[in-house]
Coordinates of C-alpha atoms in Angstrom, one line a residue:
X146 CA -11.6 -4.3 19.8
X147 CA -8.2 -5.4 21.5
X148 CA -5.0 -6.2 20.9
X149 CA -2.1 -8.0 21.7
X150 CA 2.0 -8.0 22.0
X151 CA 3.1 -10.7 23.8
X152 CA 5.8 -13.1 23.7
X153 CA 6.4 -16.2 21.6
X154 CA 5.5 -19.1 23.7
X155 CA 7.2 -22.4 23.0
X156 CA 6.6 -25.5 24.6
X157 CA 8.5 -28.6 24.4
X158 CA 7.2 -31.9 22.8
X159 CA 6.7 -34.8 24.2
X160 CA 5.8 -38.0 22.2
X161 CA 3.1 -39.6 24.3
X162 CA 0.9 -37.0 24.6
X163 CA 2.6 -33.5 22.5
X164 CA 3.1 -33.9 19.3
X165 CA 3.0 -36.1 16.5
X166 CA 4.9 -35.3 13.1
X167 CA 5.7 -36.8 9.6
X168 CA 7.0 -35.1 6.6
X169 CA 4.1 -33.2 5.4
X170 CA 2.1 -32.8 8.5
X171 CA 2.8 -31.0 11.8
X172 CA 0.5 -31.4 15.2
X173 CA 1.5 -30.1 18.9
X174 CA -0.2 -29.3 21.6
X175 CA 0.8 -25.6 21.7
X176 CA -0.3 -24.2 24.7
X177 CA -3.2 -25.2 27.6
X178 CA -6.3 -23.3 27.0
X179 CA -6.4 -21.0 29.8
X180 CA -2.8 -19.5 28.4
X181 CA -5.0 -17.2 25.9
X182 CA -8.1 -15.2 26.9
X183 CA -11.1 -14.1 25.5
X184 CA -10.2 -11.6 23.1
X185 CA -6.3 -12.1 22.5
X186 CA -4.1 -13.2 20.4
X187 CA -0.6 -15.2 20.8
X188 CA 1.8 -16.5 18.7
X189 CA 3.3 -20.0 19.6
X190 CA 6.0 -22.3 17.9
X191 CA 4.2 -25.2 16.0
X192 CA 7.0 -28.3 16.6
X193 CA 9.5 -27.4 14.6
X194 CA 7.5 -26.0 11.5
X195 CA 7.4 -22.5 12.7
X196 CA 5.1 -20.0 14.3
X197 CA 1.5 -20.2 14.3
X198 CA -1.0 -17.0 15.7
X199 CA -3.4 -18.6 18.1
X200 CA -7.0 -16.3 18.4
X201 CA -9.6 -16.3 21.1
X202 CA -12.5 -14.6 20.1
X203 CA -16.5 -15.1 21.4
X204 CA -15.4 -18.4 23.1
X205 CA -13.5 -19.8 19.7
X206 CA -10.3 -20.8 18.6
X207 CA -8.8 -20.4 15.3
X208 CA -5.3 -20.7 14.5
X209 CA -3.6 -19.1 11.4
X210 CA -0.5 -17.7 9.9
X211 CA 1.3 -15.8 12.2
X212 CA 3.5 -13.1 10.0
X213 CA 1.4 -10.3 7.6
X214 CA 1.7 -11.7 3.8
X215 CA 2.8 -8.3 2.9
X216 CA 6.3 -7.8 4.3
X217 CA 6.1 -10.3 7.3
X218 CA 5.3 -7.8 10.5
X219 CA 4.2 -10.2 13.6
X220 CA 0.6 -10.4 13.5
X221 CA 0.4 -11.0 17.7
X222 CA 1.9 -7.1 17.7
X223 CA -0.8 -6.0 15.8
X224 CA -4.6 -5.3 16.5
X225 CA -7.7 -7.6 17.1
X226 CA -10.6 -6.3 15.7
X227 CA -14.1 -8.0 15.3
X228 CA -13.0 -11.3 13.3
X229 CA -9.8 -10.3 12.0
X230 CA -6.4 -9.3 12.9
X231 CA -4.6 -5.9 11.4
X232 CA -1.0 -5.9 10.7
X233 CA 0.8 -3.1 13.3
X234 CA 2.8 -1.9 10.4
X235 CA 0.6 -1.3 7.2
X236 CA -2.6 -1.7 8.1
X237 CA -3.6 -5.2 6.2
X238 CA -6.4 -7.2 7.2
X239 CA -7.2 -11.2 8.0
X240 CA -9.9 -13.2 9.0
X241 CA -9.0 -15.2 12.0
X242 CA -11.3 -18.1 10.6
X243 CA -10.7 -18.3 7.1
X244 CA -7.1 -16.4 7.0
X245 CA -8.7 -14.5 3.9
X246 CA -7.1 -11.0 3.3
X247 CA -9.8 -8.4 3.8
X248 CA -8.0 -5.5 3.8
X249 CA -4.5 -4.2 1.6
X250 CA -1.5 -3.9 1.1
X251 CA -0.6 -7.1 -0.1
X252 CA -2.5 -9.9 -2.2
X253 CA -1.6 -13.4 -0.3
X254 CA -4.1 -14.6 2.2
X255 CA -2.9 -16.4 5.7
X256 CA -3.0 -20.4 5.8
X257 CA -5.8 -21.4 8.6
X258 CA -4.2 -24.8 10.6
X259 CA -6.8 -26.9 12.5
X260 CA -7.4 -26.5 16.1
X261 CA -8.8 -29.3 19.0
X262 CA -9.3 -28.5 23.0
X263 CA -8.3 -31.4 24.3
X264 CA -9.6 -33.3 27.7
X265 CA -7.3 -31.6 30.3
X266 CA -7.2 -28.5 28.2
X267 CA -4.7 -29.0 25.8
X268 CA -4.7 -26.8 23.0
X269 CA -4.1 -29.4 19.7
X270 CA -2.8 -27.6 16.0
X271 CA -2.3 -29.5 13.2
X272 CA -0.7 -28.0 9.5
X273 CA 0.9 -28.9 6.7
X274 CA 4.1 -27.7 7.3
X275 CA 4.6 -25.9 4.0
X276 CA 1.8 -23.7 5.1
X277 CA 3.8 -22.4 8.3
X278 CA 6.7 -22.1 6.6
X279 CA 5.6 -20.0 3.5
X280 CA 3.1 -18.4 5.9
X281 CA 1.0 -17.7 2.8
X282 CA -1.4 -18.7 0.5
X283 CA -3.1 -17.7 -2.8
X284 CA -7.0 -17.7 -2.0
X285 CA -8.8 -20.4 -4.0
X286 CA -9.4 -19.1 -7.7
X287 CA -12.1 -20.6 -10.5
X288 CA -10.3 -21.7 -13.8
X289 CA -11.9 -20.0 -17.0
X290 CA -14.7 -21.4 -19.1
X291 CA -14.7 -20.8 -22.5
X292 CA -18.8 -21.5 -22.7
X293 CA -18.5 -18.3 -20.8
X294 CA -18.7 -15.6 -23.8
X295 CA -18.3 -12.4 -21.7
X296 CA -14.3 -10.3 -21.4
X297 CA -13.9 -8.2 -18.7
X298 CA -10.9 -5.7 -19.2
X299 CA -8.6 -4.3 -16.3
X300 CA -6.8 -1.3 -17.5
X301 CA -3.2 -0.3 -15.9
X302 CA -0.8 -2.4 -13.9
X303 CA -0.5 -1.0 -10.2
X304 CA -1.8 -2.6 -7.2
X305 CA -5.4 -1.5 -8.6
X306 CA -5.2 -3.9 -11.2
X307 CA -3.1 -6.7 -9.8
X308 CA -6.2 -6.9 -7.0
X309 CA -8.6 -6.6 -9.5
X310 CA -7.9 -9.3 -11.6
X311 CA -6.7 -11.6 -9.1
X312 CA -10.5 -10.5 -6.8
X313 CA -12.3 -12.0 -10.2
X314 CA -10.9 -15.1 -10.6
X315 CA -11.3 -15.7 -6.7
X316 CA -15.0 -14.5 -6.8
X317 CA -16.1 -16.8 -9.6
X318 CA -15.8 -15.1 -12.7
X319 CA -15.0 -17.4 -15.5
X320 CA -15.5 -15.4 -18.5
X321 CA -12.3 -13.9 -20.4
X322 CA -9.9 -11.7 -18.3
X323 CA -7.3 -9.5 -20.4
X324 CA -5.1 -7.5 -18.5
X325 CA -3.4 -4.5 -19.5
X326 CA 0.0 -2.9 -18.9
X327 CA 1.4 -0.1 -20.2
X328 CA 5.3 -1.1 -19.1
X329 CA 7.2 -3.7 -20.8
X330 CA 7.5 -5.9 -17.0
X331 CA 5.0 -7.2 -14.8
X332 CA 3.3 -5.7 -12.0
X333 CA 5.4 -4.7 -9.3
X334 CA 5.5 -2.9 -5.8
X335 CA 6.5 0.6 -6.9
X336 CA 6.2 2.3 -3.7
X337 CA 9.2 0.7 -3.4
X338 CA 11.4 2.7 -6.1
X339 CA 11.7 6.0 -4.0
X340 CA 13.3 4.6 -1.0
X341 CA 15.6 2.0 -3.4
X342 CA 16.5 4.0 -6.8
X343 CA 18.3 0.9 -8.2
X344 CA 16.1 -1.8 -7.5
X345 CA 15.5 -4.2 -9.8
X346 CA 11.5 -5.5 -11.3
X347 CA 12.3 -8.9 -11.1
X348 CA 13.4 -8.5 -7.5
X349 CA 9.7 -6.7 -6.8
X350 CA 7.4 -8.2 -9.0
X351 CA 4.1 -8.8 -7.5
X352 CA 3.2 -12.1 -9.3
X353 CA 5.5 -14.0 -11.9
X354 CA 4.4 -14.4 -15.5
X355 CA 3.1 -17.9 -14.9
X356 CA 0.2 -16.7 -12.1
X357 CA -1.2 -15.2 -14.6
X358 CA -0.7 -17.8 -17.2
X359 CA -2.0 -20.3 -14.8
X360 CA -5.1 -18.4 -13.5
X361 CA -6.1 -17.7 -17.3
X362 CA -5.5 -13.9 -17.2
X363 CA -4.3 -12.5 -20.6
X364 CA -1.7 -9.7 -19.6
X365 CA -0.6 -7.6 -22.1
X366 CA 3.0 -5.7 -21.8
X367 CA 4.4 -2.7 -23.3
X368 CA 0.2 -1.5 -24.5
X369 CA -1.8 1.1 -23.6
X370 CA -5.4 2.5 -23.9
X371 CA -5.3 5.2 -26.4
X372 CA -9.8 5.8 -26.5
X373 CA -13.0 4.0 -24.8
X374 CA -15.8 3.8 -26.7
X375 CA -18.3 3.3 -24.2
X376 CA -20.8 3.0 -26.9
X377 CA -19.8 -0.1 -28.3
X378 CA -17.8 -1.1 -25.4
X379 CA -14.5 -1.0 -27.0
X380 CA -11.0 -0.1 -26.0
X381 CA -8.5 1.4 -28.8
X382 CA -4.7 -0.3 -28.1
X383 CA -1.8 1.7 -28.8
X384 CA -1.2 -1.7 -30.7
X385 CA -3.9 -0.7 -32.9
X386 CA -6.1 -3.5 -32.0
X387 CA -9.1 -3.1 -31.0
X388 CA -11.0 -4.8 -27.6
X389 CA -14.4 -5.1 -26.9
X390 CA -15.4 -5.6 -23.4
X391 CA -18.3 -6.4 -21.2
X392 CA -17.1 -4.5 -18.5
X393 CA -13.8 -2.9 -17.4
X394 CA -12.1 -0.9 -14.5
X395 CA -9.2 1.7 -15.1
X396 CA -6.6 1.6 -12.9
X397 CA -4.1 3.9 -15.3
X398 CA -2.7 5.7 -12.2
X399 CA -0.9 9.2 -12.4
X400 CA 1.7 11.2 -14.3
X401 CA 4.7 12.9 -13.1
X402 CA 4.1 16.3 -13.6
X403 CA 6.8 18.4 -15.3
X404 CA 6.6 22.0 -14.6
X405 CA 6.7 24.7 -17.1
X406 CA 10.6 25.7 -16.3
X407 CA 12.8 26.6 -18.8
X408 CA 15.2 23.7 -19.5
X409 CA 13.1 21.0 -17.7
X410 CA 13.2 18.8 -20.5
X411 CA 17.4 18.7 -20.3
X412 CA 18.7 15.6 -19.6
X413 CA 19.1 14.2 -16.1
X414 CA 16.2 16.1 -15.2
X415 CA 14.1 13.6 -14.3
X416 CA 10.8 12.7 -13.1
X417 CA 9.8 9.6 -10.7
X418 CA 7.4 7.0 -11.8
X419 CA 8.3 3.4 -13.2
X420 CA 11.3 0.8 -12.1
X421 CA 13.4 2.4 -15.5
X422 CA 12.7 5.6 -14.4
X423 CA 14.6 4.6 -10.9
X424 CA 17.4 2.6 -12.2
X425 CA 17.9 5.7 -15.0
X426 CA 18.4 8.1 -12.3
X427 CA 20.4 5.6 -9.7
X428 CA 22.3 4.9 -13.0
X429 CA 23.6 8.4 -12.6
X430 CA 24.6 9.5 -9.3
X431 CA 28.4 9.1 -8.2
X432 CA 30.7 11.0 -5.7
X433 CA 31.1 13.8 -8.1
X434 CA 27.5 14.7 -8.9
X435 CA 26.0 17.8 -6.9
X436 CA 22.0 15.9 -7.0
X437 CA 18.4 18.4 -6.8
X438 CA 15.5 17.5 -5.6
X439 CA 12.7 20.1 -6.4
X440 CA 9.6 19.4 -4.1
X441 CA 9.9 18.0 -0.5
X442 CA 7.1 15.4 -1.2
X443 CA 7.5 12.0 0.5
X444 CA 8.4 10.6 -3.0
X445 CA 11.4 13.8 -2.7
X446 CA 12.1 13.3 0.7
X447 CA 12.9 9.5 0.4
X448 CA 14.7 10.1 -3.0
X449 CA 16.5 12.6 -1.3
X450 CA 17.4 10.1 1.7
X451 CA 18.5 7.4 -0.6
X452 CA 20.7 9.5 -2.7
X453 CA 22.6 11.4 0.2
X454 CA 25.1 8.7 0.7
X455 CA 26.2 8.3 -3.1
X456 CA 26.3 11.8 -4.5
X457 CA 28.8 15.1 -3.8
X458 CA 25.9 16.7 -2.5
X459 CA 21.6 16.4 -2.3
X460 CA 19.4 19.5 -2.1
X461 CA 15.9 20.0 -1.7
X462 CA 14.1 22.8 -2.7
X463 CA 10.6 23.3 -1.5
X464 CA 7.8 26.3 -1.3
X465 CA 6.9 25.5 2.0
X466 CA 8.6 26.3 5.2
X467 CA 9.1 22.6 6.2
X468 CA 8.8 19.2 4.3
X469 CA 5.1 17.8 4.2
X470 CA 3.4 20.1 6.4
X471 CA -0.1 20.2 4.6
X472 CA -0.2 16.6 6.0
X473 CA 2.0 15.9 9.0
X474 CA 2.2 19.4 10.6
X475 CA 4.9 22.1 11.0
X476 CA 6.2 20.2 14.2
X477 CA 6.8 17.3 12.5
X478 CA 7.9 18.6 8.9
X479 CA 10.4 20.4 11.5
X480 CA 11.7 17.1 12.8
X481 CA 11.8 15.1 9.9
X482 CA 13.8 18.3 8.4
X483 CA 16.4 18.4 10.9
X484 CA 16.7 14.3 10.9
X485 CA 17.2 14.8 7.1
X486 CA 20.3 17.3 7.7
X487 CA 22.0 15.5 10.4
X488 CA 22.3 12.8 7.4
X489 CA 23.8 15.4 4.9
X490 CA 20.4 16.5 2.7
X491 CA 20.6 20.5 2.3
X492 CA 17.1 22.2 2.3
X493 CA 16.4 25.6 0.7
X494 CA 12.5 26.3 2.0
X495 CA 10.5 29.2 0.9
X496 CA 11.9 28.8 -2.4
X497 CA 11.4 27.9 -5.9
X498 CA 13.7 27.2 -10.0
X499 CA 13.7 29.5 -12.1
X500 CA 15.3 27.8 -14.8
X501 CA 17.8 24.5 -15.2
X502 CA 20.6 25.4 -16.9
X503 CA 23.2 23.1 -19.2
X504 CA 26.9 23.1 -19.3
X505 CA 28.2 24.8 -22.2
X506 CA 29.0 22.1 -24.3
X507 CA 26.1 19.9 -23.4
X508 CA 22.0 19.3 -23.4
X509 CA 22.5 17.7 -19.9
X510 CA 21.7 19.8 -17.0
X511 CA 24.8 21.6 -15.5
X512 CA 23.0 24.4 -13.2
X513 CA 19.8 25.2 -11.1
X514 CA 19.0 29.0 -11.1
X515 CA 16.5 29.5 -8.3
X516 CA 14.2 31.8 -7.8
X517 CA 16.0 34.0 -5.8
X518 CA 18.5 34.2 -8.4
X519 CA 21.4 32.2 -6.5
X520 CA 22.5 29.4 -8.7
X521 CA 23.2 25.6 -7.5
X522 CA 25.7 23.3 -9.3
X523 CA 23.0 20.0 -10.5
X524 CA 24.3 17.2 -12.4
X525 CA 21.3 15.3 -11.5
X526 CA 17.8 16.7 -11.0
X527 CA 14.8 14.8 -9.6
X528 CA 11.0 16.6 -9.5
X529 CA 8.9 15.2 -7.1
X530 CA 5.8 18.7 -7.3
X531 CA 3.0 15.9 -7.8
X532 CA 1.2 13.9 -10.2
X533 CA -1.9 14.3 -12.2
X534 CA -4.7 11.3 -13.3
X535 CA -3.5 9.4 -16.6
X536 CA -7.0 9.7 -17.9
X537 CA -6.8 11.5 -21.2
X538 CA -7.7 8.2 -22.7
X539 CA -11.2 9.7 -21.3
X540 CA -11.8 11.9 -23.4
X541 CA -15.1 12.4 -25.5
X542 CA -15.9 8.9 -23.9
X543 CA -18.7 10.2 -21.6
X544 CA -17.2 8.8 -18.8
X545 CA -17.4 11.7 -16.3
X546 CA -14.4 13.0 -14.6
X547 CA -13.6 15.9 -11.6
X548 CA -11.6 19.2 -12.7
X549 CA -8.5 17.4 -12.2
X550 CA -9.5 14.5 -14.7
X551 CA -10.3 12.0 -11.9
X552 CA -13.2 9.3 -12.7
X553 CA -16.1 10.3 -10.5
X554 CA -17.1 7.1 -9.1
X555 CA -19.5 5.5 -6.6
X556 CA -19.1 3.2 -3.7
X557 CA -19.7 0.5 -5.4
X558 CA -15.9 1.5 -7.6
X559 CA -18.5 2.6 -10.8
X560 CA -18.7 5.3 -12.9
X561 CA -21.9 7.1 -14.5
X562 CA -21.4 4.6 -17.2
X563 CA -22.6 1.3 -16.5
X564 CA -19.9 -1.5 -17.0
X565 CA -17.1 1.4 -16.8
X566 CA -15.5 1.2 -13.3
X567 CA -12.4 3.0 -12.2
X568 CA -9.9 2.5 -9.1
X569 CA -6.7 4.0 -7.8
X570 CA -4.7 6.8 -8.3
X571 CA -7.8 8.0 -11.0
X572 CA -10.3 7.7 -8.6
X573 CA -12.5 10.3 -7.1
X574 CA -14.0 7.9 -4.9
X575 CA -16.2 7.6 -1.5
X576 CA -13.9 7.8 1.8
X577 CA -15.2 7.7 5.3
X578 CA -17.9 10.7 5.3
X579 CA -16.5 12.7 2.1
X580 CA -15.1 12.1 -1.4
X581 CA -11.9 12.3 -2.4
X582 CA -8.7 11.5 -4.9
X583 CA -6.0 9.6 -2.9
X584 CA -2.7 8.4 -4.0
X585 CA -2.3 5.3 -1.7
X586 CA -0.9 1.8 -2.7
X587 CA -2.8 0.3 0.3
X588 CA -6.5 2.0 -1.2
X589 CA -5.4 1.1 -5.1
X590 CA -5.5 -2.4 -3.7
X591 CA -8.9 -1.9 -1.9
X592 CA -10.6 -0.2 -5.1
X593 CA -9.6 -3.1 -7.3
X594 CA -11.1 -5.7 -4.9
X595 CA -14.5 -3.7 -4.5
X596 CA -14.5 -3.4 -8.0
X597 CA -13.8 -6.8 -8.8
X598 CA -16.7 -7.8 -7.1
X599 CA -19.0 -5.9 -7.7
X600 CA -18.0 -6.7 -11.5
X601 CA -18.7 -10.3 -10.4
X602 CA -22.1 -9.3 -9.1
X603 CA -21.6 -9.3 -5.6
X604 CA -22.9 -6.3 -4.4
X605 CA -20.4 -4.6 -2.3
X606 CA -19.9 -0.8 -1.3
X607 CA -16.6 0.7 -0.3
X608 CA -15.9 1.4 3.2
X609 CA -12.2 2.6 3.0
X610 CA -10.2 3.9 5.7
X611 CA -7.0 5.6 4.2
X612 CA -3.5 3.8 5.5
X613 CA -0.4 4.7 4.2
X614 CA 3.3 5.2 5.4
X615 CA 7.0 6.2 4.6
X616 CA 10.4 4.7 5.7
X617 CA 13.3 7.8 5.9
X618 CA 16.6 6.3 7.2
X619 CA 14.8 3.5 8.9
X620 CA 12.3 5.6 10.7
X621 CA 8.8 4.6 9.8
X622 CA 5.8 6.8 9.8
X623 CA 2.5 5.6 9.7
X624 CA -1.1 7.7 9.1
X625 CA -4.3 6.3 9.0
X626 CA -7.5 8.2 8.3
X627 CA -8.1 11.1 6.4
X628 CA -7.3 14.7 7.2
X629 CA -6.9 17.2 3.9
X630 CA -7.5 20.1 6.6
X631 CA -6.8 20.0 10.5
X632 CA -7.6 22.4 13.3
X633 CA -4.8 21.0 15.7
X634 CA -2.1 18.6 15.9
X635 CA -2.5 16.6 19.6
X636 CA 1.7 15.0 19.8
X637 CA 2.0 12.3 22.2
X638 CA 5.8 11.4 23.0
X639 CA 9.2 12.8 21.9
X640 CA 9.4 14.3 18.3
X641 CA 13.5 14.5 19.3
X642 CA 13.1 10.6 19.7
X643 CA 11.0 10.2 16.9
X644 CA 8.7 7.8 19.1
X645 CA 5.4 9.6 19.2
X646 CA 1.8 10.0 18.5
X647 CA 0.0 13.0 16.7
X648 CA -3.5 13.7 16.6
X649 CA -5.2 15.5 13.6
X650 CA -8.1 17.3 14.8
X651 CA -10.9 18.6 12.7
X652 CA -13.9 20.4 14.6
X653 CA -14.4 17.9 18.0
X654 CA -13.4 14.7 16.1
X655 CA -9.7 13.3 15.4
X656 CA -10.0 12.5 12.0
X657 CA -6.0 11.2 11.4
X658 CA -3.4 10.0 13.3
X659 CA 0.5 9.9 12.5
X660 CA 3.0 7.6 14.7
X661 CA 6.6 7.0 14.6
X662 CA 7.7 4.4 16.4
X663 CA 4.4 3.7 18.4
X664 CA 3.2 0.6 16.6
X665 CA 0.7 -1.0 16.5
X666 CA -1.2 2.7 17.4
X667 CA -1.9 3.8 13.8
X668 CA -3.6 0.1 13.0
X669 CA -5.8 0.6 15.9
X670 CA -7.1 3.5 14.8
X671 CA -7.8 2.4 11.5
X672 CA -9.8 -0.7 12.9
X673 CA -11.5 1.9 15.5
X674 CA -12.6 4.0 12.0
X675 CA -13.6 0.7 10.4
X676 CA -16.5 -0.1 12.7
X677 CA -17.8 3.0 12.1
X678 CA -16.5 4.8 16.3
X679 CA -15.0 8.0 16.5
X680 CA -12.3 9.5 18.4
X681 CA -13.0 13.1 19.9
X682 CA -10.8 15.5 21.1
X683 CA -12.1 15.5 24.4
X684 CA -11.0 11.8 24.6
X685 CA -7.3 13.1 24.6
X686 CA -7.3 14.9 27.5
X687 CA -6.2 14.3 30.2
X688 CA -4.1 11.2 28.6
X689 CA -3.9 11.7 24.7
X690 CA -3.0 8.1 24.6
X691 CA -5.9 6.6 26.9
X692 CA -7.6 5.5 24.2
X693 CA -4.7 3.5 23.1
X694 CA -4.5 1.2 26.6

């Protein structure tokens, strides 16, 4: 494995021998052969058409997009691994022959551009210059034949479900495809609410209605599953149709969970989950309204970041003694804390509501009592304590779920009920050596394209590695692996500079790493943990970042 951040190179053309243009096409000679070595990567200006990303890897070339499909990181600052390229920021995944997305977040493949060594070493790339401009592409998908009798079903519209559908029609199913959504708008990139209260679903939607029309996918809006019969292979609507299936995966995600409190059901308390859900609450805050946040959760903390700037006040009230220590550590729950006040956000720790009160004169909320019994002014209330599976659609089906109501499945995305698969937020599903129910965009993504093919017959087992991050006021953290308990935290850097490096150790092995501001560090330890190495605490010592160089 290796990696790369260098420069753009540019060369100028030159007609006789450099480049050669018309309106659709663009070729150059980029860059001489011995400007990239074995093993790197480089990104180069293509004529006029853009930027290409130009990969030497066991004696080949390949040239391909040069951005990440997702949100457009630069692909030469991210990580080589063994035939593909991971974004530094998110953790996606391309081939560096095909440009085929292998790994999430994100559903767009990378255009692949034709490359030529030329006598005297020139390096020759040639590309439809759409292809570098959009930097994108839509892998190839099969149309639908109706001689083809069989309907697969894909249940809930997260990134679960988008992949899924989408991972059938590009694996060669051609039966029926009905797709199921329980809001009344398309798919779109929720992650996104938290850290944007007021954003928009035509501004994030992951695919516009005529993809799916196009691609022969039947979505249905504003419906949900109310039973499975996994008898006769049919799924009750809250339509009051009925639809019968020859397989289907549930991707129904998670529900806000509302506390027992007295008066958490007044108004403008609110929970966080879909785009109205956001634009309700961003609806409500002004210059006059005191805002509570109760749980410093990363969907709290980001709330609590976004709203600082357009309420009277923002307070977050947590149990623990610093924001998201269970996963990041005291040290940096600490920092992220204190980066949080300096913008305004007041914390009460170590403490809990004991009841949301209303004005006199009103059902809204007016009033947070807290545990303690000192009182807080709330016209606005936001609970971010956690979520729990949307699965009681499950019930009496046979389809076998964990205490919590997560689908037990295997690595192949299936449930003890053949045809019944399940991805997501739902999911109790294989991850590196253990098992495990994980909340992340970027592994909803992965389970719907594992389970897609294995619907399709292709025989494919899950081999996860958990990435996910935050953005608080333009600091981005990233963590890749998985650590639900750690012995020690191994910080590389300055936490007052918010550019560092932390190591979560379990036993001898590091089984997590967190960065801020140390990209691409957190991508190569996911690819390190995707070909199967491991990273021991003896390797950080006497250099915790050795194994980064």
């Amino acid at each position: 494995m290796g990696s790369s951040s260098s420069k753009t190179m540019k060369v100028t053309s030159r007609k006789d021998k450099m480049s050669s243009q018309n309106d659709d096409y663009v070729e150059a000679v980029v860059c001489q052969d011995s400007d990239i070595q074995e093993n790197e990567m480089k990104a180069f200006e293509l004529g006029d058409a853009g930027k290409i990303l130009l990969v030497k890897q066991n004696g080949k070339l390949s040239a391909v997009g040069a951005k990440c499909t997702h949100y457009g990181a630069p692909l030469d600052t991210g990580v080589l691994g063994e035939g593909r390229v991971r974004c530094p920021w998110h953790g996606a995944c391309f081939n560096v022959t095909t440009g085929d997305i292998e790994d999430f977040p994100g559903l767009d493949s990378l255009p692949c551009y034709q490359v030529e060594v030329q006598d005297g070493g020139g390096v020759k790339v040639r590309a439809k210059r759409e292809h570098v401009k959009s930097n994108k592409r839509v892998k190839d998908m099969v149309k639908r034949d109706k001689t083809v009798v069989s309907t697969f079903v894909v249940v809930g519209g997260g990134a679960a479900g988008v992949c899924c559908v989408e991972t059938l029609r590009q694996e060669g199913y051609k039966g029926r495809i009905v797709f199921v959504c329980k809001e009344s708008v398309l798919p779109y990139d929720r992650i996104k609410l938290s850290k944007t209260l007021d954003m928009k679903a035509d501004k994030i939607s992951l695919r516009p209605a005529t993809f799916y029309k196009e691609h022969d996918i039947e979505v249905l809006t504003s419906t949900e599953v109310v039973s499975l019969n996994t008898e006769s292979k049919v799924l009750k609507l809250s339509s009051g149709n009925d639809l019968k299936y020859d397989a289907v995966f549930l991707g129904t995600g998670s529900i806000p969970r509302r506390p027992p409190i007295p008066g958490a059901e007044l108004k403008n308390v609110f929970v966080l989950r879909t785009v109205e859900d956001a634009n309700t609450i961003a609806s409500q805050l002004s210059p006059e309204k005191n805002v509570v946040i109760l749980g410093a959760s990363f969907i709290g903390m980001e709330a609590a970041a976004y709203c600082v700037g357009k309420a009277k006040s923002v307070t977050v009230i947590g149990r623990d003694s610093v924001p998201f220590r269970p996963v990041l550590g005291e040290e940096i729950g600490a920092r992220l804390m204190q980066m949080h006040k300096e913008k305004g956000v007041v914390f009460k720790m170590g403490a809990g509501v004991a009841r949301f009160l209303a004005g006199s004169s009103s059902d809204a909320v007016n009033e947070v009592e807290l545990t303690d019994g000192s009182t807080l002014p709330a016209e606005v209330c936001l609970l971010g304590i956690g979520s729990y599976p949307a699965t009681k659609y499950l019930d009496g089906s046979g389809v076998n779920v964990d205490q919590n109501g997560a689908v037990v499945v295997n690595k192949h995305m299936e449930s003890n009920i053949k045809g019944v698969y399940a991805g997501g937020d739902i999911a109790y599903a294989p991850v590196l050596n253990t098992a495990a129910s994980i909340g992340h965009w970027q592994l909803a993504h992965y389970h719907g394209h594992i389970a897609a093919l294995n619907m399709a017959g292709k025989l494919t087992e899950l081999q996860a590695v958990p990435f996910f991050w935050t953005m608080l006021f333009g600091k981005g953290i990233r963590y890749a692996g998985y650590a639900p308990k750690f012995d020690d935290v191994v910080i590389a850097g300055s936490l007052e500079d918010l550019k560092f490096v932390a190591h979560y150790v379990h036993g001898d092995r590091v089984a997590a790493v967190a960065t801020c501001g140390s990209d691409p560090v957190a991508a190569k330890f996911a690819e390190m943990l995707s070909q199967g190495k491991e990273l021991l605490k003896s390797d950080l010592q006497p250099d915790p970042l050795a194994w980064t160089k």
